[in-house]
PDB file of C-alpha atoms in Angstrom:
ATOM      1  CA  UNK A   1     -27.106 -33.828 148.120  1.00  0.00           C
ATOM      2  CA  UNK A   2     -27.668 -31.558 145.512  1.00  0.00           C
ATOM      3  CA  UNK A   3     -30.486 -33.668 144.058  1.00  0.00           C
ATOM      4  CA  UNK A   4     -32.490 -36.472 144.336  1.00  0.00           C
ATOM      5  CA  UNK A   5     -31.258 -39.525 142.268  1.00  0.00           C
ATOM      6  CA  UNK A   6     -33.478 -40.940 139.353  1.00  0.00           C
ATOM      7  CA  UNK A   7     -32.312 -43.644 137.664  1.00  0.00           C
ATOM      8  CA  UNK A   8     -30.667 -43.597 134.081  1.00  0.00           C
ATOM      9  CA  UNK A   9     -30.552 -45.787 130.832  1.00  0.00           C
ATOM     10  CA  UNK A  10     -27.202 -46.432 130.241  1.00  0.00           C
ATOM     11  CA  UNK A  11     -26.568 -47.978 126.405  1.00  0.00           C
ATOM     12  CA  UNK A  12     -23.848 -48.816 124.587  1.00  0.00           C
ATOM     13  CA  UNK A  13     -21.742 -45.980 123.511  1.00  0.00           C
ATOM     14  CA  UNK A  14     -21.169 -45.710 119.816  1.00  0.00           C
ATOM     15  CA  UNK A  15     -17.597 -45.062 117.974  1.00  0.00           C
ATOM     16  CA  UNK A  16     -16.634 -41.300 118.021  1.00  0.00           C
ATOM     17  CA  UNK A  17     -12.909 -41.636 116.680  1.00  0.00           C
ATOM     18  CA  UNK A  18     -12.723 -41.862 113.013  1.00  0.00           C
ATOM     19  CA  UNK A  19     -11.379 -39.104 111.038  1.00  0.00           C
ATOM     20  CA  UNK A  20     -14.048 -37.147 108.406  1.00  0.00           C
ATOM     21  CA  UNK A  21     -12.902 -35.145 105.728  1.00  0.00           C
ATOM     22  CA  UNK A  22     -14.774 -31.372 105.952  1.00  0.00           C
ATOM     23  CA  UNK A  23     -17.147 -31.911 103.388  1.00  0.00           C
ATOM     24  CA  UNK A  24     -18.345 -34.868 104.554  1.00  0.00           C
ATOM     25  CA  UNK A  25     -19.333 -33.431 107.693  1.00  0.00           C
ATOM     26  CA  UNK A  26     -23.009 -32.840 108.299  1.00  0.00           C
ATOM     27  CA  UNK A  27     -22.679 -29.183 109.497  1.00  0.00           C
ATOM     28  CA  UNK A  28     -21.453 -28.241 105.927  1.00  0.00           C
ATOM     29  CA  UNK A  29     -24.565 -29.160 104.750  1.00  0.00           C
ATOM     30  CA  UNK A  30     -26.738 -26.364 103.904  1.00  0.00           C
ATOM     31  CA  UNK A  31     -29.266 -28.236 105.356  1.00  0.00           C
ATOM     32  CA  UNK A  32     -27.651 -28.335 108.628  1.00  0.00           C
ATOM     33  CA  UNK A  33     -26.586 -24.445 108.557  1.00  0.00           C
ATOM     34  CA  UNK A  34     -28.500 -24.132 111.289  1.00  0.00           C
ATOM     35  CA  UNK A  35     -25.940 -25.561 113.338  1.00  0.00           C
ATOM     36  CA  UNK A  36     -23.499 -22.486 112.742  1.00  0.00           C
ATOM     37  CA  UNK A  37     -26.251 -19.640 112.513  1.00  0.00           C
ATOM     38  CA  UNK A  38     -28.098 -20.850 115.683  1.00  0.00           C
ATOM     39  CA  UNK A  39     -25.232 -22.278 118.071  1.00  0.00           C
ATOM     40  CA  UNK A  40     -22.297 -20.706 116.985  1.00  0.00           C
ATOM     41  CA  UNK A  41     -20.796 -24.509 116.166  1.00  0.00           C
ATOM     42  CA  UNK A  42     -18.061 -25.257 113.555  1.00  0.00           C
ATOM     43  CA  UNK A  43     -16.593 -28.017 111.561  1.00  0.00           C
ATOM     44  CA  UNK A  44     -13.797 -28.613 113.728  1.00  0.00           C
ATOM     45  CA  UNK A  45     -14.763 -27.115 117.789  1.00  0.00           C
ATOM     46  CA  UNK A  46     -12.680 -27.045 120.911  1.00  0.00           C
ATOM     47  CA  UNK A  47     -14.032 -29.049 123.540  1.00  0.00           C
ATOM     48  CA  UNK A  48     -12.585 -27.280 126.578  1.00  0.00           C
ATOM     49  CA  UNK A  49     -13.600 -24.350 128.048  1.00  0.00           C
ATOM     50  CA  UNK A  50     -12.183 -22.435 131.552  1.00  0.00           C
ATOM     51  CA  UNK A  51     -12.644 -19.179 130.892  1.00  0.00           C
ATOM     52  CA  UNK A  52     -11.337 -19.210 127.156  1.00  0.00           C
ATOM     53  CA  UNK A  53     -11.676 -22.390 124.982  1.00  0.00           C
ATOM     54  CA  UNK A  54      -8.749 -24.915 124.038  1.00  0.00           C
ATOM     55  CA  UNK A  55      -7.912 -28.431 123.953  1.00  0.00           C
ATOM     56  CA  UNK A  56      -4.831 -30.042 123.420  1.00  0.00           C
ATOM     57  CA  UNK A  57      -6.223 -33.761 123.899  1.00  0.00           C
ATOM     58  CA  UNK A  58      -7.412 -36.455 120.929  1.00  0.00           C
ATOM     59  CA  UNK A  59      -9.957 -35.033 118.432  1.00  0.00           C
ATOM     60  CA  UNK A  60     -13.097 -36.899 117.540  1.00  0.00           C
ATOM     61  CA  UNK A  61     -16.113 -36.877 115.273  1.00  0.00           C
ATOM     62  CA  UNK A  62     -19.672 -36.738 116.888  1.00  0.00           C
ATOM     63  CA  UNK A  63     -21.772 -39.069 114.717  1.00  0.00           C
ATOM     64  CA  UNK A  64     -25.259 -39.177 114.490  1.00  0.00           C
ATOM     65  CA  UNK A  65     -26.389 -42.982 115.507  1.00  0.00           C
ATOM     66  CA  UNK A  66     -29.553 -42.789 113.422  1.00  0.00           C
ATOM     67  CA  UNK A  67     -27.687 -42.701 110.193  1.00  0.00           C
ATOM     68  CA  UNK A  68     -24.054 -42.903 111.068  1.00  0.00           C
ATOM     69  CA  UNK A  69     -23.511 -39.550 109.387  1.00  0.00           C
ATOM     70  CA  UNK A  70     -20.711 -37.450 110.863  1.00  0.00           C
ATOM     71  CA  UNK A  71     -21.869 -34.109 112.119  1.00  0.00           C
ATOM     72  CA  UNK A  72     -18.733 -32.034 113.471  1.00  0.00           C
ATOM     73  CA  UNK A  73     -15.515 -32.316 115.024  1.00  0.00           C
ATOM     74  CA  UNK A  74     -14.393 -31.451 118.674  1.00  0.00           C
ATOM     75  CA  UNK A  75     -11.119 -31.836 120.067  1.00  0.00           C
ATOM     76  CA  UNK A  76     -11.141 -32.824 123.564  1.00  0.00           C
ATOM     77  CA  UNK A  77      -9.021 -31.970 126.881  1.00  0.00           C
ATOM     78  CA  UNK A  78      -6.043 -33.224 127.991  1.00  0.00           C
ATOM     79  CA  UNK A  79      -5.960 -34.155 132.056  1.00  0.00           C
ATOM     80  CA  UNK A  80      -3.206 -30.751 131.877  1.00  0.00           C
ATOM     81  CA  UNK A  81      -6.306 -28.944 130.084  1.00  0.00           C
ATOM     82  CA  UNK A  82      -8.231 -30.421 133.616  1.00  0.00           C
ATOM     83  CA  UNK A  83      -5.730 -29.101 135.764  1.00  0.00           C
ATOM     84  CA  UNK A  84      -5.584 -25.918 134.430  1.00  0.00           C
ATOM     85  CA  UNK A  85      -9.777 -25.870 133.775  1.00  0.00           C
ATOM     86  CA  UNK A  86     -10.233 -26.554 137.365  1.00  0.00           C
ATOM     87  CA  UNK A  87      -7.242 -24.680 138.993  1.00  0.00           C
ATOM     88  CA  UNK A  88      -9.285 -21.125 136.840  1.00  0.00           C
ATOM     89  CA  UNK A  89     -12.727 -22.754 138.534  1.00  0.00           C
ATOM     90  CA  UNK A  90     -11.600 -23.123 141.952  1.00  0.00           C
ATOM     91  CA  UNK A  91     -10.547 -19.052 141.993  1.00  0.00           C
ATOM     92  CA  UNK A  92     -13.647 -18.097 140.084  1.00  0.00           C
ATOM     93  CA  UNK A  93     -15.356 -19.543 142.875  1.00  0.00           C
ATOM     94  CA  UNK A  94     -13.731 -17.662 145.589  1.00  0.00           C
ATOM     95  CA  UNK A  95     -15.594 -14.628 144.104  1.00  0.00           C
ATOM     96  CA  UNK A  96     -19.184 -16.574 143.535  1.00  0.00           C
ATOM     97  CA  UNK A  97     -19.050 -17.995 146.809  1.00  0.00           C
ATOM     98  CA  UNK A  98     -19.656 -14.408 147.985  1.00  0.00           C
ATOM     99  CA  UNK A  99     -22.160 -13.060 145.930  1.00  0.00           C
ATOM    100  CA  UNK A 100     -25.730 -12.849 147.521  1.00  0.00           C
ATOM    101  CA  UNK A 101     -27.874 -16.003 146.719  1.00  0.00           C
ATOM    102  CA  UNK A 102     -30.920 -13.827 145.148  1.00  0.00           C
ATOM    103  CA  UNK A 103     -28.355 -12.613 142.807  1.00  0.00           C
ATOM    104  CA  UNK A 104     -26.860 -15.921 141.688  1.00  0.00           C
ATOM    105  CA  UNK A 105     -30.345 -16.677 141.324  1.00  0.00           C
ATOM    106  CA  UNK A 106     -30.861 -14.542 139.158  1.00  0.00           C
ATOM    107  CA  UNK A 107     -28.128 -15.243 137.182  1.00  0.00           C
ATOM    108  CA  UNK A 108     -30.141 -18.896 136.517  1.00  0.00           C
ATOM    109  CA  UNK A 109     -32.502 -16.935 135.779  1.00  0.00           C
ATOM    110  CA  UNK A 110     -31.203 -15.616 132.286  1.00  0.00           C
ATOM    111  CA  UNK A 111     -29.443 -18.924 131.361  1.00  0.00           C
ATOM    112  CA  UNK A 112     -32.878 -20.539 131.743  1.00  0.00           C
ATOM    113  CA  UNK A 113     -34.212 -17.448 129.460  1.00  0.00           C
ATOM    114  CA  UNK A 114     -31.206 -18.009 127.519  1.00  0.00           C
ATOM    115  CA  UNK A 115     -31.826 -21.603 126.895  1.00  0.00           C
ATOM    116  CA  UNK A 116     -35.300 -21.083 126.083  1.00  0.00           C
ATOM    117  CA  UNK A 117     -34.728 -18.673 123.481  1.00  0.00           C
ATOM    118  CA  UNK A 118     -32.486 -21.096 121.708  1.00  0.00           C
ATOM    119  CA  UNK A 119     -35.018 -24.576 122.381  1.00  0.00           C
ATOM    120  CA  UNK A 120     -36.066 -25.776 119.047  1.00  0.00           C
ATOM    121  CA  UNK A 121     -31.601 -25.074 117.301  1.00  0.00           C
ATOM    122  CA  UNK A 122     -31.048 -27.265 120.936  1.00  0.00           C
ATOM    123  CA  UNK A 123     -33.875 -29.772 120.425  1.00  0.00           C
ATOM    124  CA  UNK A 124     -32.627 -30.702 116.865  1.00  0.00           C
ATOM    125  CA  UNK A 125     -29.095 -30.897 118.020  1.00  0.00           C
ATOM    126  CA  UNK A 126     -29.616 -33.343 121.104  1.00  0.00           C
ATOM    127  CA  UNK A 127     -32.197 -35.064 118.150  1.00  0.00           C
ATOM    128  CA  UNK A 128     -29.261 -35.508 115.962  1.00  0.00           C
ATOM    129  CA  UNK A 129     -26.252 -36.302 118.429  1.00  0.00           C
ATOM    130  CA  UNK A 130     -28.203 -38.653 120.701  1.00  0.00           C
ATOM    131  CA  UNK A 131     -30.379 -39.960 118.422  1.00  0.00           C
ATOM    132  CA  UNK A 132     -33.684 -39.244 120.135  1.00  0.00           C
ATOM    133  CA  UNK A 133     -36.922 -38.048 118.394  1.00  0.00           C
ATOM    134  CA  UNK A 134     -37.292 -34.596 118.274  1.00  0.00           C
ATOM    135  CA  UNK A 135     -40.063 -34.210 121.230  1.00  0.00           C
ATOM    136  CA  UNK A 136     -37.969 -36.424 123.292  1.00  0.00           C
ATOM    137  CA  UNK A 137     -35.106 -34.016 122.535  1.00  0.00           C
ATOM    138  CA  UNK A 138     -37.244 -31.090 123.104  1.00  0.00           C
ATOM    139  CA  UNK A 139     -38.488 -32.515 126.278  1.00  0.00           C
ATOM    140  CA  UNK A 140     -34.872 -32.659 127.785  1.00  0.00           C
ATOM    141  CA  UNK A 141     -34.192 -29.162 126.768  1.00  0.00           C
ATOM    142  CA  UNK A 142     -37.216 -28.010 128.566  1.00  0.00           C
ATOM    143  CA  UNK A 143     -36.161 -29.895 131.551  1.00  0.00           C
ATOM    144  CA  UNK A 144     -33.057 -27.816 131.410  1.00  0.00           C
ATOM    145  CA  UNK A 145     -35.720 -24.368 131.738  1.00  0.00           C
ATOM    146  CA  UNK A 146     -38.170 -25.903 134.552  1.00  0.00           C
ATOM    147  CA  UNK A 147     -34.636 -26.753 136.731  1.00  0.00           C
ATOM    148  CA  UNK A 148     -33.418 -23.092 136.237  1.00  0.00           C
ATOM    149  CA  UNK A 149     -37.052 -21.604 136.968  1.00  0.00           C
ATOM    150  CA  UNK A 150     -36.668 -23.890 140.191  1.00  0.00           C
ATOM    151  CA  UNK A 151     -33.463 -22.766 141.308  1.00  0.00           C
ATOM    152  CA  UNK A 152     -34.028 -19.594 140.864  1.00  0.00           C
ATOM    153  CA  UNK A 153     -36.905 -20.175 143.393  1.00  0.00           C
ATOM    154  CA  UNK A 154     -34.474 -22.185 145.992  1.00  0.00           C
ATOM    155  CA  UNK A 155     -32.377 -19.258 145.699  1.00  0.00           C
ATOM    156  CA  UNK A 156     -34.514 -16.992 148.113  1.00  0.00           C
ATOM    157  CA  UNK A 157     -35.391 -19.912 150.384  1.00  0.00           C
ATOM    158  CA  UNK A 158     -31.288 -21.209 151.130  1.00  0.00           C
ATOM    159  CA  UNK A 159     -32.039 -20.867 154.929  1.00  0.00           C
ATOM    160  CA  UNK A 160     -30.566 -21.997 158.387  1.00  0.00           C
ATOM    161  CA  UNK A 161     -31.736 -22.888 161.660  1.00  0.00           C
ATOM    162  CA  UNK A 162     -31.766 -20.827 164.835  1.00  0.00           C
ATOM    163  CA  UNK A 163     -31.105 -23.286 168.108  1.00  0.00           C
ATOM    164  CA  UNK A 164     -31.501 -22.409 171.929  1.00  0.00           C
ATOM    165  CA  UNK A 165     -28.244 -22.566 173.922  1.00  0.00           C
ATOM    166  CA  UNK A 166     -27.090 -23.404 176.936  1.00  0.00           C
ATOM    167  CA  UNK A 167     -25.201 -20.500 177.993  1.00  0.00           C
ATOM    168  CA  UNK A 168     -27.633 -17.267 178.690  1.00  0.00           C
ATOM    169  CA  UNK A 169     -27.951 -14.834 176.328  1.00  0.00           C
ATOM    170  CA  UNK A 170     -26.585 -16.722 173.499  1.00  0.00           C
ATOM    171  CA  UNK A 171     -28.036 -18.657 170.369  1.00  0.00           C
ATOM    172  CA  UNK A 172     -26.986 -21.516 168.327  1.00  0.00           C
ATOM    173  CA  UNK A 173     -27.167 -20.441 164.211  1.00  0.00           C
ATOM    174  CA  UNK A 174     -26.790 -23.199 161.416  1.00  0.00           C
ATOM    175  CA  UNK A 175     -25.351 -21.315 158.577  1.00  0.00           C
ATOM    176  CA  UNK A 176     -25.103 -23.190 154.751  1.00  0.00           C
ATOM    177  CA  UNK A 177     -21.759 -22.379 152.759  1.00  0.00           C
ATOM    178  CA  UNK A 178     -21.123 -22.860 148.787  1.00  0.00           C
ATOM    179  CA  UNK A 179     -19.010 -26.611 148.834  1.00  0.00           C
ATOM    180  CA  UNK A 180     -16.483 -24.982 146.470  1.00  0.00           C
ATOM    181  CA  UNK A 181     -16.033 -26.570 142.744  1.00  0.00           C
ATOM    182  CA  UNK A 182     -18.498 -29.683 141.334  1.00  0.00           C
ATOM    183  CA  UNK A 183     -17.929 -32.010 139.083  1.00  0.00           C
ATOM    184  CA  UNK A 184     -20.796 -33.455 136.585  1.00  0.00           C
ATOM    185  CA  UNK A 185     -20.240 -36.180 134.541  1.00  0.00           C
ATOM    186  CA  UNK A 186     -23.374 -37.187 132.645  1.00  0.00           C
ATOM    187  CA  UNK A 187     -23.621 -39.650 130.070  1.00  0.00           C
ATOM    188  CA  UNK A 188     -25.012 -40.163 126.580  1.00  0.00           C
ATOM    189  CA  UNK A 189     -28.664 -40.193 126.997  1.00  0.00           C
ATOM    190  CA  UNK A 190     -29.487 -37.688 128.772  1.00  0.00           C
ATOM    191  CA  UNK A 191     -26.715 -34.903 128.640  1.00  0.00           C
ATOM    192  CA  UNK A 192     -28.915 -31.453 128.933  1.00  0.00           C
ATOM    193  CA  UNK A 193     -31.421 -32.436 131.563  1.00  0.00           C
ATOM    194  CA  UNK A 194     -28.868 -34.220 133.983  1.00  0.00           C
ATOM    195  CA  UNK A 195     -26.393 -31.478 133.662  1.00  0.00           C
ATOM    196  CA  UNK A 196     -29.589 -29.332 134.451  1.00  0.00           C
ATOM    197  CA  UNK A 197     -30.262 -30.879 137.535  1.00  0.00           C
ATOM    198  CA  UNK A 198     -26.487 -30.551 138.703  1.00  0.00           C
ATOM    199  CA  UNK A 199     -25.449 -27.280 136.951  1.00  0.00           C
ATOM    200  CA  UNK A 200     -28.675 -24.712 138.058  1.00  0.00           C
ATOM    201  CA  UNK A 201     -28.853 -25.720 142.287  1.00  0.00           C
ATOM    202  CA  UNK A 202     -25.164 -25.884 141.903  1.00  0.00           C
ATOM    203  CA  UNK A 203     -24.808 -22.466 140.925  1.00  0.00           C
ATOM    204  CA  UNK A 204     -27.469 -21.045 143.182  1.00  0.00           C
ATOM    205  CA  UNK A 205     -26.013 -22.387 146.242  1.00  0.00           C
ATOM    206  CA  UNK A 206     -22.481 -20.729 145.121  1.00  0.00           C
ATOM    207  CA  UNK A 207     -20.600 -23.491 143.655  1.00  0.00           C
ATOM    208  CA  UNK A 208     -18.833 -23.396 139.992  1.00  0.00           C
ATOM    209  CA  UNK A 209     -19.147 -26.327 138.325  1.00  0.00           C
ATOM    210  CA  UNK A 210     -17.262 -28.566 135.495  1.00  0.00           C
ATOM    211  CA  UNK A 211     -18.936 -30.768 132.921  1.00  0.00           C
ATOM    212  CA  UNK A 212     -17.693 -33.893 131.713  1.00  0.00           C
ATOM    213  CA  UNK A 213     -20.174 -34.595 129.049  1.00  0.00           C
ATOM    214  CA  UNK A 214     -20.070 -38.440 127.489  1.00  0.00           C
ATOM    215  CA  UNK A 215     -17.375 -38.536 124.679  1.00  0.00           C
ATOM    216  CA  UNK A 216     -20.512 -38.765 122.269  1.00  0.00           C
ATOM    217  CA  UNK A 217     -21.827 -35.976 122.827  1.00  0.00           C
ATOM    218  CA  UNK A 218     -19.023 -33.188 122.327  1.00  0.00           C
ATOM    219  CA  UNK A 219     -21.610 -30.893 120.318  1.00  0.00           C
ATOM    220  CA  UNK A 220     -24.847 -30.578 122.658  1.00  0.00           C
ATOM    221  CA  UNK A 221     -22.317 -29.770 125.561  1.00  0.00           C
ATOM    222  CA  UNK A 222     -20.218 -27.138 123.467  1.00  0.00           C
ATOM    223  CA  UNK A 223     -23.180 -25.374 121.982  1.00  0.00           C
ATOM    224  CA  UNK A 224     -24.850 -25.189 126.127  1.00  0.00           C
ATOM    225  CA  UNK A 225     -21.843 -24.135 127.219  1.00  0.00           C
ATOM    226  CA  UNK A 226     -21.169 -21.269 124.801  1.00  0.00           C
ATOM    227  CA  UNK A 227     -25.156 -20.175 126.120  1.00  0.00           C
ATOM    228  CA  UNK A 228     -23.897 -20.320 129.588  1.00  0.00           C
ATOM    229  CA  UNK A 229     -20.256 -18.495 128.854  1.00  0.00           C
ATOM    230  CA  UNK A 230     -22.567 -15.653 127.260  1.00  0.00           C
ATOM    231  CA  UNK A 231     -24.475 -15.169 130.637  1.00  0.00           C
ATOM    232  CA  UNK A 232     -21.749 -15.128 132.920  1.00  0.00           C
ATOM    233  CA  UNK A 233     -19.858 -12.305 130.975  1.00  0.00           C
ATOM    234  CA  UNK A 234     -23.108 -10.290 129.984  1.00  0.00           C
ATOM    235  CA  UNK A 235     -23.160 -10.079 133.832  1.00  0.00           C
ATOM    236  CA  UNK A 236     -19.421  -9.168 134.356  1.00  0.00           C
ATOM    237  CA  UNK A 237     -19.109 -12.174 136.573  1.00  0.00           C
ATOM    238  CA  UNK A 238     -15.973 -14.812 135.704  1.00  0.00           C
ATOM    239  CA  UNK A 239     -17.467 -17.233 132.596  1.00  0.00           C
ATOM    240  CA  UNK A 240     -15.262 -20.303 134.007  1.00  0.00           C
ATOM    241  CA  UNK A 241     -17.963 -20.228 136.934  1.00  0.00           C
ATOM    242  CA  UNK A 242     -19.161 -22.709 133.966  1.00  0.00           C
ATOM    243  CA  UNK A 243     -16.704 -24.882 132.932  1.00  0.00           C
ATOM    244  CA  UNK A 244     -16.418 -27.619 129.919  1.00  0.00           C
ATOM    245  CA  UNK A 245     -13.929 -30.110 129.520  1.00  0.00           C
ATOM    246  CA  UNK A 246     -14.597 -32.799 127.395  1.00  0.00           C
ATOM    247  CA  UNK A 247     -12.570 -36.135 127.047  1.00  0.00           C
ATOM    248  CA  UNK A 248     -12.483 -39.853 127.885  1.00  0.00           C
ATOM    249  CA  UNK A 249     -11.954 -41.851 130.981  1.00  0.00           C
ATOM    250  CA  UNK A 250      -8.913 -40.081 131.871  1.00  0.00           C
ATOM    251  CA  UNK A 251     -10.542 -37.057 132.644  1.00  0.00           C
ATOM    252  CA  UNK A 252     -12.979 -38.931 134.461  1.00  0.00           C
ATOM    253  CA  UNK A 253     -10.762 -40.182 136.947  1.00  0.00           C
ATOM    254  CA  UNK A 254      -8.389 -37.895 137.242  1.00  0.00           C
ATOM    255  CA  UNK A 255     -11.755 -35.829 138.654  1.00  0.00           C
ATOM    256  CA  UNK A 256     -12.689 -38.511 141.282  1.00  0.00           C
ATOM    257  CA  UNK A 257      -9.305 -38.364 142.605  1.00  0.00           C
ATOM    258  CA  UNK A 258      -8.894 -35.021 142.758  1.00  0.00           C
ATOM    259  CA  UNK A 259      -9.058 -33.761 146.349  1.00  0.00           C
ATOM    260  CA  UNK A 260      -9.782 -30.219 144.984  1.00  0.00           C
ATOM    261  CA  UNK A 261     -13.017 -31.802 143.013  1.00  0.00           C
ATOM    262  CA  UNK A 262     -15.498 -30.873 146.394  1.00  0.00           C
ATOM    263  CA  UNK A 263     -18.394 -32.736 145.084  1.00  0.00           C
ATOM    264  CA  UNK A 264     -18.786 -35.124 142.105  1.00  0.00           C
ATOM    265  CA  UNK A 265     -21.842 -36.076 140.518  1.00  0.00           C
ATOM    266  CA  UNK A 266     -21.561 -39.169 138.366  1.00  0.00           C
ATOM    267  CA  UNK A 267     -24.909 -40.479 136.084  1.00  0.00           C
ATOM    268  CA  UNK A 268     -23.563 -43.987 134.550  1.00  0.00           C
ATOM    269  CA  UNK A 269     -23.139 -47.751 134.836  1.00  0.00           C
ATOM    270  CA  UNK A 270     -23.530 -49.473 138.004  1.00  0.00           C
ATOM    271  CA  UNK A 271     -19.778 -50.840 137.396  1.00  0.00           C
ATOM    272  CA  UNK A 272     -18.224 -47.789 136.674  1.00  0.00           C
ATOM    273  CA  UNK A 273     -20.267 -46.036 139.561  1.00  0.00           C
ATOM    274  CA  UNK A 274     -19.111 -48.303 141.932  1.00  0.00           C
ATOM    275  CA  UNK A 275     -15.319 -47.520 141.419  1.00  0.00           C
ATOM    276  CA  UNK A 276     -16.232 -43.569 141.103  1.00  0.00           C
ATOM    277  CA  UNK A 277     -17.276 -43.922 144.357  1.00  0.00           C
ATOM    278  CA  UNK A 278     -14.907 -46.146 145.615  1.00  0.00           C
ATOM    279  CA  UNK A 279     -12.012 -43.567 144.592  1.00  0.00           C
ATOM    280  CA  UNK A 280     -14.109 -40.387 146.254  1.00  0.00           C
ATOM    281  CA  UNK A 281     -14.792 -42.446 149.746  1.00  0.00           C
ATOM    282  CA  UNK A 282     -11.120 -43.152 149.644  1.00  0.00           C
ATOM    283  CA  UNK A 283     -10.324 -39.232 149.987  1.00  0.00           C
ATOM    284  CA  UNK A 284     -13.295 -38.475 152.393  1.00  0.00           C
ATOM    285  CA  UNK A 285     -15.028 -37.199 149.258  1.00  0.00           C
ATOM    286  CA  UNK A 286     -18.934 -35.994 148.574  1.00  0.00           C
ATOM    287  CA  UNK A 287     -20.196 -37.800 145.306  1.00  0.00           C
ATOM    288  CA  UNK A 288     -23.957 -38.181 143.889  1.00  0.00           C
ATOM    289  CA  UNK A 289     -24.450 -41.266 141.859  1.00  0.00           C
ATOM    290  CA  UNK A 290     -26.487 -42.170 139.508  1.00  0.00           C
ATOM    291  CA  UNK A 291     -26.423 -45.402 137.964  1.00  0.00           C
ATOM    292  CA  UNK A 292     -28.322 -47.773 135.778  1.00  0.00           C
ATOM    293  CA  UNK A 293     -27.624 -50.658 133.405  1.00  0.00           C
ATOM    294  CA  UNK A 294     -28.339 -51.860 130.145  1.00  0.00           C
ATOM    295  CA  UNK A 295     -32.138 -51.710 129.694  1.00  0.00           C
ATOM    296  CA  UNK A 296     -33.290 -54.112 127.753  1.00  0.00           C
ATOM    297  CA  UNK A 297     -36.672 -53.501 125.098  1.00  0.00           C
ATOM    298  CA  UNK A 298     -38.219 -56.857 123.964  1.00  0.00           C
ATOM    299  CA  UNK A 299     -40.036 -56.608 121.146  1.00  0.00           C
ATOM    300  CA  UNK A 300     -42.291 -58.784 119.879  1.00  0.00           C
ATOM    301  CA  UNK A 301     -43.108 -59.084 115.921  1.00  0.00           C
ATOM    302  CA  UNK A 302     -45.946 -59.923 113.799  1.00  0.00           C
ATOM    303  CA  UNK A 303     -46.471 -61.312 110.241  1.00  0.00           C
ATOM    304  CA  UNK A 304     -49.393 -59.938 108.758  1.00  0.00           C
TER     305      UNK A 304
END
C-alpha cells in the first residue's frame, strides 16, 4: 500500500449540472478575480489533462454550497478521453521509472514548494467549492504540502534487503520496483489532502498518476493540476506523469475495470467501495480503499 488508511466522511453530493450564463458566474465578479489571476482558471475550463488540456464529455457548473452560487464551468472527460489519458500516462511512466528515487523526490519537493506559494488562493478556492471555512481549507492544502515534505525524505530511504543464500558465494537481493500507473479517485470533502497522500508517495516511488476528482470539485482539481503541470514541464519531464480526468461514475467504473491501472486508490462511501474492490479483485488488481458513510451531526437548539 502507498499509505495508511484514514477514515473518510462521505456527504451527499450536490447537483452541478445546471447551465448558467457567463454573467452569472462568480469567476466573472471582480471580487473573485484571484481565481483567474492567481490560479489560471477561466469561466470555461477543460477537465482533462494528459500532456495537453481537452475534454469531450458533459459540461458541468461548479456550485458554491454555501450560497448556491455558480463559480465556473468545466467540460468533463469521456471514456475515450480516459483511454487516451492512460495510454499517455503509461508511456510517460516508462521514462519516470528509470529516474533515480532522490531525483523523483526533488520534483516532489518542488511540487510542495509550488503549492506553498499558492496556499492562500488554493485555500480560498477549496473553501469556496467545498463549503469549508477558510481555516479548514488552508489546513487541507497544508496537509498536501506536509505530505510532499514527508515523501522527499522517503525518496532517499526506499530500501530493500540482503539475505543469505544456501549457495556458497551467493546472496539474495530484494529490490522494490515501481508499479506503473496509479489511479486516485477522491471524494468531494477532502479532494486536495487525499490526492496529496497518494500522489506524493506514488511519484517518489516511480509511478505515474491519474486523478479523477468528485464531480462537485472540478475547479480545485484543475487548479492543482496546472501547478503540477508547470513543475514537470520546467524539469523537462512529461507533464502527463500527473494526469487529470474529471467525470462521473462512467470514468470511475472504467478505471476500476482497466487492467492497465496498476493500483487504484478510492475514497468514498462504503457501498461504492465494495463495488470498486470487487471489480478490482476480479482482475487480481491492487487497490487502496478508504471508506466511510453518511455521518450524522446531532445538534441541540436552545431557546433564550
